[in-house]
Amino acid sequence: MRHTDRRTLLKSGLMSVAGIAGLPSLAAAVQEVSTPYKRPRLKITDVRTAEVRVHGYQVHVRVHTDQGIVGQGECTDAAMGTVPLIRSFGRQLAGQDPLNVEAAFERIRTSGVFAGAQAGVYVTALTGIEIALWDIAGKALGVPVHQLLGGKVRNRVRVYCDSGAREMIPGDEQSKARIQQIQQLGFTAAKIDIDDAADPARFDRVNWTASTGEIDHMIAKVAFTRELYGKTFDLAVDMHARYDAGTGKRVAKELEPLKLMWLEEPVPAENIDAMRDIRESTSTPIQCGENVYLRWGFRELLEKRAVDIIAPDLQKCGGLLEGRKIADLAHTYYVPVAPHAVTSPIGMMATAHVAAVIPNFLCQEWHWIDDLDLWRNWVKEGEIIEKGFITPPDRPGLGVEMNEETARKAQVPGTPWFEPTPQAGGRGGRGGD
Ligand code: MG
């Protein structure tokens, strides 16, 4: 019998099929067998976790595949309690194609409609996996995640330094040193907190109606910080969703002369009408979003013009493609996006890939100034913020890899470190794509 190679055999087979199926089918089939490009075929084999505590509590996620490619993700803030969910989602995903990120996301999201899939821990768990799937997709296809999300509209992503509250005391030398440090690091924007449960002018430990004395202290703190940074430096102020609407209005009004970049969460985001009332009462820009999930969470906030700026946290609100969709929704209302971010360089870089592709990006948070040793050694690539900017790399995937020796220093005691999931490897999955 004459030797026939695989391609010849396929083509001869296709010729006979052509007679039945016609020319368009033939063209498509020939394209399939003759193109030099072949989409890689991968299957998810396991999803593993590691829990750390640095600025709050974070869960790192690794999605393993049958071809050795491992994707990494990170979830935060609502991460407490995500590990059993992530393991359960991992069992659902076993055997599936990790490159079909939207399909994997939607299966898990819609299968949890009665299990809390609208917000909170459920969405945060899903978020950690979603980010890891993008890392796999980029590594498998040899492109950076920003390319998969639509391609860059900017090369550098502006980062602001969240310096917290403790040191921003008027006249205090430590506070001055902190502000100097932030400026020397090259940042052009920062955020401070003005909610203070220990304020001496507080009369009640439960109710958060601020007294005149408390409000005076808040304004003095911001004025002091604003003066030291100077007028060209952008300053944001966070109230951490603790106060009532009347306090929010008073503070926003008194801060107007200080020309803030934004006032964050004067009230919780759960009552959109209350947030809108504050926004309508002041020229101080109002921001919220770190406690809002998925597009559906942001829809009414935007429709009612309740905020000037949204701050989705891409390590909890649904992930990178969901973040892009939320940003696009905001763009239709001409609302800019300033992603909330308190994670390691892995989560920060994941956020930066999205920030690089959305036209309406404003700036991205960074919150590890008190953990600089961990920050600078968490990934093998070292420091990722250069003079207040992140440049998302063109390396495949997220472009950063965990340095485990450093990360394990922050491991939550008694928790597993990327250990294989019991019963993973196909059982419980819904089959491939
Ligand atoms: Mg905040």
PDB file of N, CA and C in Angstrom, residues 228-300:
ATOM      1  N   LEU A 228       0.820  70.009  52.208  1.00  0.00           N
ATOM      2  CA  LEU A 228       2.156  69.411  52.072  1.00  0.00           C
ATOM      3  C   LEU A 228       2.375  68.819  50.677  1.00  0.00           C
ATOM      4  N   TYR A 229       1.356  68.206  50.128  1.00  0.00           N
ATOM      5  CA  TYR A 229       1.510  67.620  48.790  1.00  0.00           C
ATOM      6  C   TYR A 229       1.578  68.698  47.703  1.00  0.00           C
ATOM      7  N   GLY A 230       0.869  69.781  47.925  1.00  0.00           N
ATOM      8  CA  GLY A 230       0.836  70.830  46.898  1.00  0.00           C
ATOM      9  C   GLY A 230      -0.346  70.653  45.958  1.00  0.00           C
ATOM     10  N   LYS A 231      -0.651  71.725  45.240  1.00  0.00           N
ATOM     11  CA  LYS A 231      -1.893  71.751  44.463  1.00  0.00           C
ATOM     12  C   LYS A 231      -1.891  70.843  43.236  1.00  0.00           C
ATOM     13  N   THR A 232      -0.706  70.550  42.694  1.00  0.00           N
ATOM     14  CA  THR A 232      -0.698  69.734  41.472  1.00  0.00           C
ATOM     15  C   THR A 232      -0.772  68.243  41.782  1.00  0.00           C
ATOM     16  N   PHE A 233      -0.660  67.884  43.041  1.00  0.00           N
ATOM     17  CA  PHE A 233      -0.739  66.490  43.474  1.00  0.00           C
ATOM     18  C   PHE A 233      -2.214  66.139  43.699  1.00  0.00           C
ATOM     19  N   ASP A 234      -2.665  64.988  43.184  1.00  0.00           N
ATOM     20  CA  ASP A 234      -4.068  64.596  43.352  1.00  0.00           C
ATOM     21  C   ASP A 234      -4.275  63.884  44.688  1.00  0.00           C
ATOM     22  N   LEU A 235      -5.272  64.342  45.429  1.00  0.00           N
ATOM     23  CA  LEU A 235      -5.542  63.773  46.745  1.00  0.00           C
ATOM     24  C   LEU A 235      -6.986  63.270  46.830  1.00  0.00           C
ATOM     25  N   ALA A 236      -7.124  62.028  47.288  1.00  0.00           N
ATOM     26  CA  ALA A 236      -8.448  61.439  47.521  1.00  0.00           C
ATOM     27  C   ALA A 236      -8.609  61.186  49.022  1.00  0.00           C
ATOM     28  N   VAL A 237      -9.870  61.114  49.461  1.00  0.00           N
ATOM     29  CA  VAL A 237     -10.171  60.954  50.890  1.00  0.00           C
ATOM     30  C   VAL A 237     -11.233  59.871  51.050  1.00  0.00           C
ATOM     31  N   ASP A 238     -11.000  58.960  51.992  1.00  0.00           N
ATOM     32  CA  ASP A 238     -11.908  57.830  52.180  1.00  0.00           C
ATOM     33  C   ASP A 238     -12.639  57.945  53.521  1.00  0.00           C
ATOM     34  N   MET A 239     -13.971  57.743  53.503  1.00  0.00           N
ATOM     35  CA  MET A 239     -14.759  57.724  54.750  1.00  0.00           C
ATOM     36  C   MET A 239     -15.203  56.303  55.108  1.00  0.00           C
ATOM     37  N   HIS A 240     -14.834  55.325  54.274  1.00  0.00           N
ATOM     38  CA  HIS A 240     -15.048  53.904  54.567  1.00  0.00           C
ATOM     39  C   HIS A 240     -16.496  53.519  54.854  1.00  0.00           C
ATOM     40  N   ALA A 241     -17.427  54.225  54.241  1.00  0.00           N
ATOM     41  CA  ALA A 241     -18.843  53.827  54.314  1.00  0.00           C
ATOM     42  C   ALA A 241     -19.389  53.772  55.735  1.00  0.00           C
ATOM     43  N   ARG A 242     -18.843  54.624  56.620  1.00  0.00           N
ATOM     44  CA  ARG A 242     -19.217  54.496  58.037  1.00  0.00           C
ATOM     45  C   ARG A 242     -20.277  55.510  58.482  1.00  0.00           C
ATOM     46  N   TYR A 243     -20.454  56.575  57.724  1.00  0.00           N
ATOM     47  CA  TYR A 243     -21.222  57.703  58.260  1.00  0.00           C
ATOM     48  C   TYR A 243     -22.645  57.759  57.726  1.00  0.00           C
ATOM     49  N   ASP A 244     -23.449  58.653  58.301  1.00  0.00           N
ATOM     50  CA  ASP A 244     -24.811  58.832  57.800  1.00  0.00           C
ATOM     51  C   ASP A 244     -24.811  59.898  56.696  1.00  0.00           C
ATOM     52  N   ALA A 245     -25.969  60.036  56.046  1.00  0.00           N
ATOM     53  CA  ALA A 245     -26.030  60.890  54.855  1.00  0.00           C
ATOM     54  C   ALA A 245     -25.775  62.353  55.196  1.00  0.00           C
ATOM     55  N   GLY A 246     -26.296  62.793  56.361  1.00  0.00           N
ATOM     56  CA  GLY A 246     -26.098  64.193  56.757  1.00  0.00           C
ATOM     57  C   GLY A 246     -24.625  64.512  56.958  1.00  0.00           C
ATOM     58  N   THR A 247     -23.907  63.601  57.614  1.00  0.00           N
ATOM     59  CA  THR A 247     -22.466  63.806  57.808  1.00  0.00           C
ATOM     60  C   THR A 247     -21.753  63.829  56.461  1.00  0.00           C
ATOM     61  N   GLY A 248     -22.135  62.900  55.588  1.00  0.00           N
ATOM     62  CA  GLY A 248     -21.518  62.847  54.257  1.00  0.00           C
ATOM     63  C   GLY A 248     -21.654  64.169  53.529  1.00  0.00           C
ATOM     64  N   LYS A 249     -22.845  64.768  53.607  1.00  0.00           N
ATOM     65  CA  LYS A 249     -23.081  66.049  52.925  1.00  0.00           C
ATOM     66  C   LYS A 249     -22.234  67.161  53.529  1.00  0.00           C
ATOM     67  N   ARG A 250     -22.196  67.196  54.855  1.00  0.00           N
ATOM     68  CA  ARG A 250     -21.436  68.274  55.527  1.00  0.00           C
ATOM     69  C   ARG A 250     -19.950  68.183  55.191  1.00  0.00           C
ATOM     70  N   VAL A 251     -19.422  66.969  55.254  1.00  0.00           N
ATOM     71  CA  VAL A 251     -17.989  66.788  54.978  1.00  0.00           C
ATOM     72  C   VAL A 251     -17.676  67.120  53.516  1.00  0.00           C
ATOM     73  N   ALA A 252     -18.502  66.621  52.604  1.00  0.00           N
ATOM     74  CA  ALA A 252     -18.270  66.888  51.171  1.00  0.00           C
ATOM     75  C   ALA A 252     -18.285  68.387  50.896  1.00  0.00           C
ATOM     76  N   LYS A 253     -19.213  69.097  51.521  1.00  0.00           N
ATOM     77  CA  LYS A 253     -19.334  70.557  51.305  1.00  0.00           C
ATOM     78  C   LYS A 253     -18.109  71.284  51.855  1.00  0.00           C
ATOM     79  N   GLU A 254     -17.702  70.913  53.069  1.00  0.00           N
ATOM     80  CA  GLU A 254     -16.558  71.619  53.682  1.00  0.00           C
ATOM     81  C   GLU A 254     -15.241  71.315  52.970  1.00  0.00           C
ATOM     82  N   LEU A 255     -15.175  70.179  52.275  1.00  0.00           N
ATOM     83  CA  LEU A 255     -13.948  69.814  51.560  1.00  0.00           C
ATOM     84  C   LEU A 255     -13.847  70.470  50.183  1.00  0.00           C
ATOM     85  N   GLU A 256     -14.920  71.115  49.740  1.00  0.00           N
ATOM     86  CA  GLU A 256     -14.929  71.665  48.378  1.00  0.00           C
ATOM     87  C   GLU A 256     -13.721  72.548  48.050  1.00  0.00           C
ATOM     88  N   PRO A 257     -13.325  73.478  48.948  1.00  0.00           N
ATOM     89  CA  PRO A 257     -12.180  74.347  48.586  1.00  0.00           C
ATOM     90  C   PRO A 257     -10.866  73.582  48.406  1.00  0.00           C
ATOM     91  N   LEU A 258     -10.794  72.355  48.930  1.00  0.00           N
ATOM     92  CA  LEU A 258      -9.535  71.603  48.870  1.00  0.00           C
ATOM     93  C   LEU A 258      -9.395  70.790  47.579  1.00  0.00           C
ATOM     94  N   LYS A 259     -10.390  70.887  46.727  1.00  0.00           N
ATOM     95  CA  LYS A 259     -10.341  70.317  45.374  1.00  0.00           C
ATOM     96  C   LYS A 259      -9.788  68.883  45.346  1.00  0.00           C
ATOM     97  N   LEU A 260     -10.549  67.995  45.960  1.00  0.00           N
ATOM     98  CA  LEU A 260     -10.133  66.587  46.014  1.00  0.00           C
ATOM     99  C   LEU A 260     -10.297  65.895  44.664  1.00  0.00           C
ATOM    100  N   MET A 261      -9.508  64.825  44.492  1.00  0.00           N
ATOM    101  CA  MET A 261      -9.736  63.949  43.337  1.00  0.00           C
ATOM    102  C   MET A 261     -11.076  63.237  43.523  1.00  0.00           C
ATOM    103  N   TRP A 262     -11.348  62.829  44.779  1.00  0.00           N
ATOM    104  CA  TRP A 262     -12.669  62.311  45.127  1.00  0.00           C
ATOM    105  C   TRP A 262     -12.819  62.167  46.635  1.00  0.00           C
ATOM    106  N   LEU A 263     -14.081  62.077  47.077  1.00  0.00           N
ATOM    107  CA  LEU A 263     -14.440  61.671  48.441  1.00  0.00           C
ATOM    108  C   LEU A 263     -15.082  60.290  48.311  1.00  0.00           C
ATOM    109  N   GLU A 264     -14.522  59.315  49.047  1.00  0.00           N
ATOM    110  CA  GLU A 264     -14.898  57.908  48.827  1.00  0.00           C
ATOM    111  C   GLU A 264     -15.868  57.397  49.885  1.00  0.00           C
ATOM    112  N   GLU A 265     -16.926  56.764  49.439  1.00  0.00           N
ATOM    113  CA  GLU A 265     -17.912  56.094  50.296  1.00  0.00           C
ATOM    114  C   GLU A 265     -18.277  56.898  51.549  1.00  0.00           C
ATOM    115  N   PRO A 266     -18.857  58.101  51.382  1.00  0.00           N
ATOM    116  CA  PRO A 266     -19.330  58.825  52.572  1.00  0.00           C
ATOM    117  C   PRO A 266     -20.420  58.029  53.287  1.00  0.00           C
ATOM    118  N   VAL A 267     -21.195  57.267  52.515  1.00  0.00           N
ATOM    119  CA  VAL A 267     -22.179  56.321  53.068  1.00  0.00           C
ATOM    120  C   VAL A 267     -21.968  54.987  52.352  1.00  0.00           C
ATOM    121  N   PRO A 268     -22.532  53.896  52.876  1.00  0.00           N
ATOM    122  CA  PRO A 268     -22.393  52.618  52.162  1.00  0.00           C
ATOM    123  C   PRO A 268     -23.033  52.680  50.773  1.00  0.00           C
ATOM    124  N   ALA A 269     -22.525  51.846  49.867  1.00  0.00           N
ATOM    125  CA  ALA A 269     -23.011  51.867  48.481  1.00  0.00           C
ATOM    126  C   ALA A 269     -24.361  51.172  48.332  1.00  0.00           C
ATOM    127  N   GLU A 270     -24.879  50.600  49.433  1.00  0.00           N
ATOM    128  CA  GLU A 270     -26.099  49.792  49.307  1.00  0.00           C
ATOM    129  C   GLU A 270     -27.361  50.625  49.102  1.00  0.00           C
ATOM    130  N   ASN A 271     -27.338  51.902  49.498  1.00  0.00           N
ATOM    131  CA  ASN A 271     -28.485  52.777  49.244  1.00  0.00           C
ATOM    132  C   ASN A 271     -28.068  53.820  48.208  1.00  0.00           C
ATOM    133  N   ILE A 272     -28.388  53.531  46.972  1.00  0.00           N
ATOM    134  CA  ILE A 272     -27.908  54.350  45.855  1.00  0.00           C
ATOM    135  C   ILE A 272     -28.530  55.740  45.890  1.00  0.00           C
ATOM    136  N   ASP A 273     -29.784  55.834  46.324  1.00  0.00           N
ATOM    137  CA  ASP A 273     -30.444  57.153  46.401  1.00  0.00           C
ATOM    138  C   ASP A 273     -29.736  58.063  47.407  1.00  0.00           C
ATOM    139  N   ALA A 274     -29.310  57.483  48.530  1.00  0.00           N
ATOM    140  CA  ALA A 274     -28.592  58.285  49.536  1.00  0.00           C
ATOM    141  C   ALA A 274     -27.264  58.776  48.974  1.00  0.00           C
ATOM    142  N   MET A 275     -26.572  57.917  48.239  1.00  0.00           N
ATOM    143  CA  MET A 275     -25.299  58.303  47.619  1.00  0.00           C
ATOM    144  C   MET A 275     -25.534  59.418  46.596  1.00  0.00           C
ATOM    145  N   ARG A 276     -26.606  59.279  45.830  1.00  0.00           N
ATOM    146  CA  ARG A 276     -26.917  60.298  44.819  1.00  0.00           C
ATOM    147  C   ARG A 276     -27.249  61.638  45.486  1.00  0.00           C
ATOM    148  N   ASP A 277     -27.968  61.606  46.605  1.00  0.00           N
ATOM    149  CA  ASP A 277     -28.307  62.853  47.312  1.00  0.00           C
ATOM    150  C   ASP A 277     -27.034  63.597  47.708  1.00  0.00           C
ATOM    151  N   ILE A 278     -26.045  62.855  48.184  1.00  0.00           N
ATOM    152  CA  ILE A 278     -24.782  63.500  48.581  1.00  0.00           C
ATOM    153  C   ILE A 278     -24.089  64.066  47.348  1.00  0.00           C
ATOM    154  N   ARG A 279     -24.051  63.283  46.297  1.00  0.00           N
ATOM    155  CA  ARG A 279     -23.377  63.767  45.076  1.00  0.00           C
ATOM    156  C   ARG A 279     -24.029  65.053  44.560  1.00  0.00           C
ATOM    157  N   GLU A 280     -25.371  65.086  44.604  1.00  0.00           N
ATOM    158  CA  GLU A 280     -26.078  66.263  44.083  1.00  0.00           C
ATOM    159  C   GLU A 280     -25.895  67.495  44.966  1.00  0.00           C
ATOM    160  N   SER A 281     -25.453  67.267  46.225  1.00  0.00           N
ATOM    161  CA  SER A 281     -25.353  68.379  47.172  1.00  0.00           C
ATOM    162  C   SER A 281     -24.001  69.086  47.131  1.00  0.00           C
ATOM    163  N   THR A 282     -23.049  68.578  46.344  1.00  0.00           N
ATOM    164  CA  THR A 282     -21.678  69.074  46.460  1.00  0.00           C
ATOM    165  C   THR A 282     -20.950  69.086  45.112  1.00  0.00           C
ATOM    166  N   SER A 283     -19.896  69.902  45.056  1.00  0.00           N
ATOM    167  CA  SER A 283     -19.028  69.849  43.869  1.00  0.00           C
ATOM    168  C   SER A 283     -17.835  68.919  44.117  1.00  0.00           C
ATOM    169  N   THR A 284     -17.676  68.404  45.338  1.00  0.00           N
ATOM    170  CA  THR A 284     -16.629  67.412  45.596  1.00  0.00           C
ATOM    171  C   THR A 284     -17.002  66.114  44.877  1.00  0.00           C
ATOM    172  N   PRO A 285     -16.132  65.588  44.028  1.00  0.00           N
ATOM    173  CA  PRO A 285     -16.477  64.341  43.315  1.00  0.00           C
ATOM    174  C   PRO A 285     -16.666  63.184  44.293  1.00  0.00           C
ATOM    175  N   ILE A 286     -17.712  62.389  44.086  1.00  0.00           N
ATOM    176  CA  ILE A 286     -18.026  61.256  44.960  1.00  0.00           C
ATOM    177  C   ILE A 286     -17.645  59.954  44.248  1.00  0.00           C
ATOM    178  N   GLN A 287     -16.987  59.065  45.008  1.00  0.00           N
ATOM    179  CA  GLN A 287     -16.541  57.787  44.442  1.00  0.00           C
ATOM    180  C   GLN A 287     -17.021  56.651  45.313  1.00  0.00           C
ATOM    181  N   CYS A 288     -17.431  55.553  44.693  1.00  0.00           N
ATOM    182  CA  CYS A 288     -17.646  54.299  45.422  1.00  0.00           C
ATOM    183  C   CYS A 288     -17.558  53.141  44.439  1.00  0.00           C
ATOM    184  N   GLY A 289     -17.566  51.924  44.946  1.00  0.00           N
ATOM    185  CA  GLY A 289     -17.546  50.768  44.054  1.00  0.00           C
ATOM    186  C   GLY A 289     -16.771  49.578  44.575  1.00  0.00           C
ATOM    187  N   GLU A 290     -15.949  49.762  45.612  1.00  0.00           N
ATOM    188  CA  GLU A 290     -15.137  48.624  46.066  1.00  0.00           C
ATOM    189  C   GLU A 290     -15.981  47.547  46.726  1.00  0.00           C
ATOM    190  N   ASN A 291     -17.223  47.908  47.111  1.00  0.00           N
ATOM    191  CA  ASN A 291     -18.118  46.912  47.693  1.00  0.00           C
ATOM    192  C   ASN A 291     -19.314  46.620  46.789  1.00  0.00           C
ATOM    193  N   VAL A 292     -19.109  46.786  45.502  1.00  0.00           N
ATOM    194  CA  VAL A 292     -20.151  46.534  44.505  1.00  0.00           C
ATOM    195  C   VAL A 292     -19.645  45.414  43.580  1.00  0.00           C
ATOM    196  N   TYR A 293     -20.555  44.552  43.154  1.00  0.00           N
ATOM    197  CA  TYR A 293     -20.148  43.368  42.394  1.00  0.00           C
ATOM    198  C   TYR A 293     -20.841  43.281  41.031  1.00  0.00           C
ATOM    199  N   LEU A 294     -20.136  42.800  40.071  1.00  0.00           N
ATOM    200  CA  LEU A 294     -20.663  42.489  38.737  1.00  0.00           C
ATOM    201  C   LEU A 294     -21.293  43.720  38.062  1.00  0.00           C
ATOM    202  N   ARG A 295     -21.603  43.589  36.774  1.00  0.00           N
ATOM    203  CA  ARG A 295     -22.240  44.704  36.041  1.00  0.00           C
ATOM    204  C   ARG A 295     -23.569  45.101  36.659  1.00  0.00           C
ATOM    205  N   TRP A 296     -24.293  44.084  37.144  1.00  0.00           N
ATOM    206  CA  TRP A 296     -25.623  44.359  37.673  1.00  0.00           C
ATOM    207  C   TRP A 296     -25.544  45.216  38.928  1.00  0.00           C
ATOM    208  N   GLY A 297     -24.480  45.085  39.675  1.00  0.00           N
ATOM    209  CA  GLY A 297     -24.296  45.924  40.858  1.00  0.00           C
ATOM    210  C   GLY A 297     -24.043  47.374  40.493  1.00  0.00           C
ATOM    211  N   PHE A 298     -23.342  47.601  39.389  1.00  0.00           N
ATOM    212  CA  PHE A 298     -22.973  48.960  39.001  1.00  0.00           C
ATOM    213  C   PHE A 298     -24.049  49.655  38.166  1.00  0.00           C
ATOM    214  N   ARG A 299     -24.996  48.870  37.634  1.00  0.00           N
ATOM    215  CA  ARG A 299     -25.965  49.416  36.681  1.00  0.00           C
ATOM    216  C   ARG A 299     -26.758  50.591  37.271  1.00  0.00           C
ATOM    217  N   GLU A 300     -27.405  50.366  38.424  1.00  0.00           N
ATOM    218  CA  GLU A 300     -28.259  51.410  38.989  1.00  0.00           C
ATOM    219  C   GLU A 300     -27.437  52.603  39.491  1.00  0.00           C
TER     220      GLU A 300
END
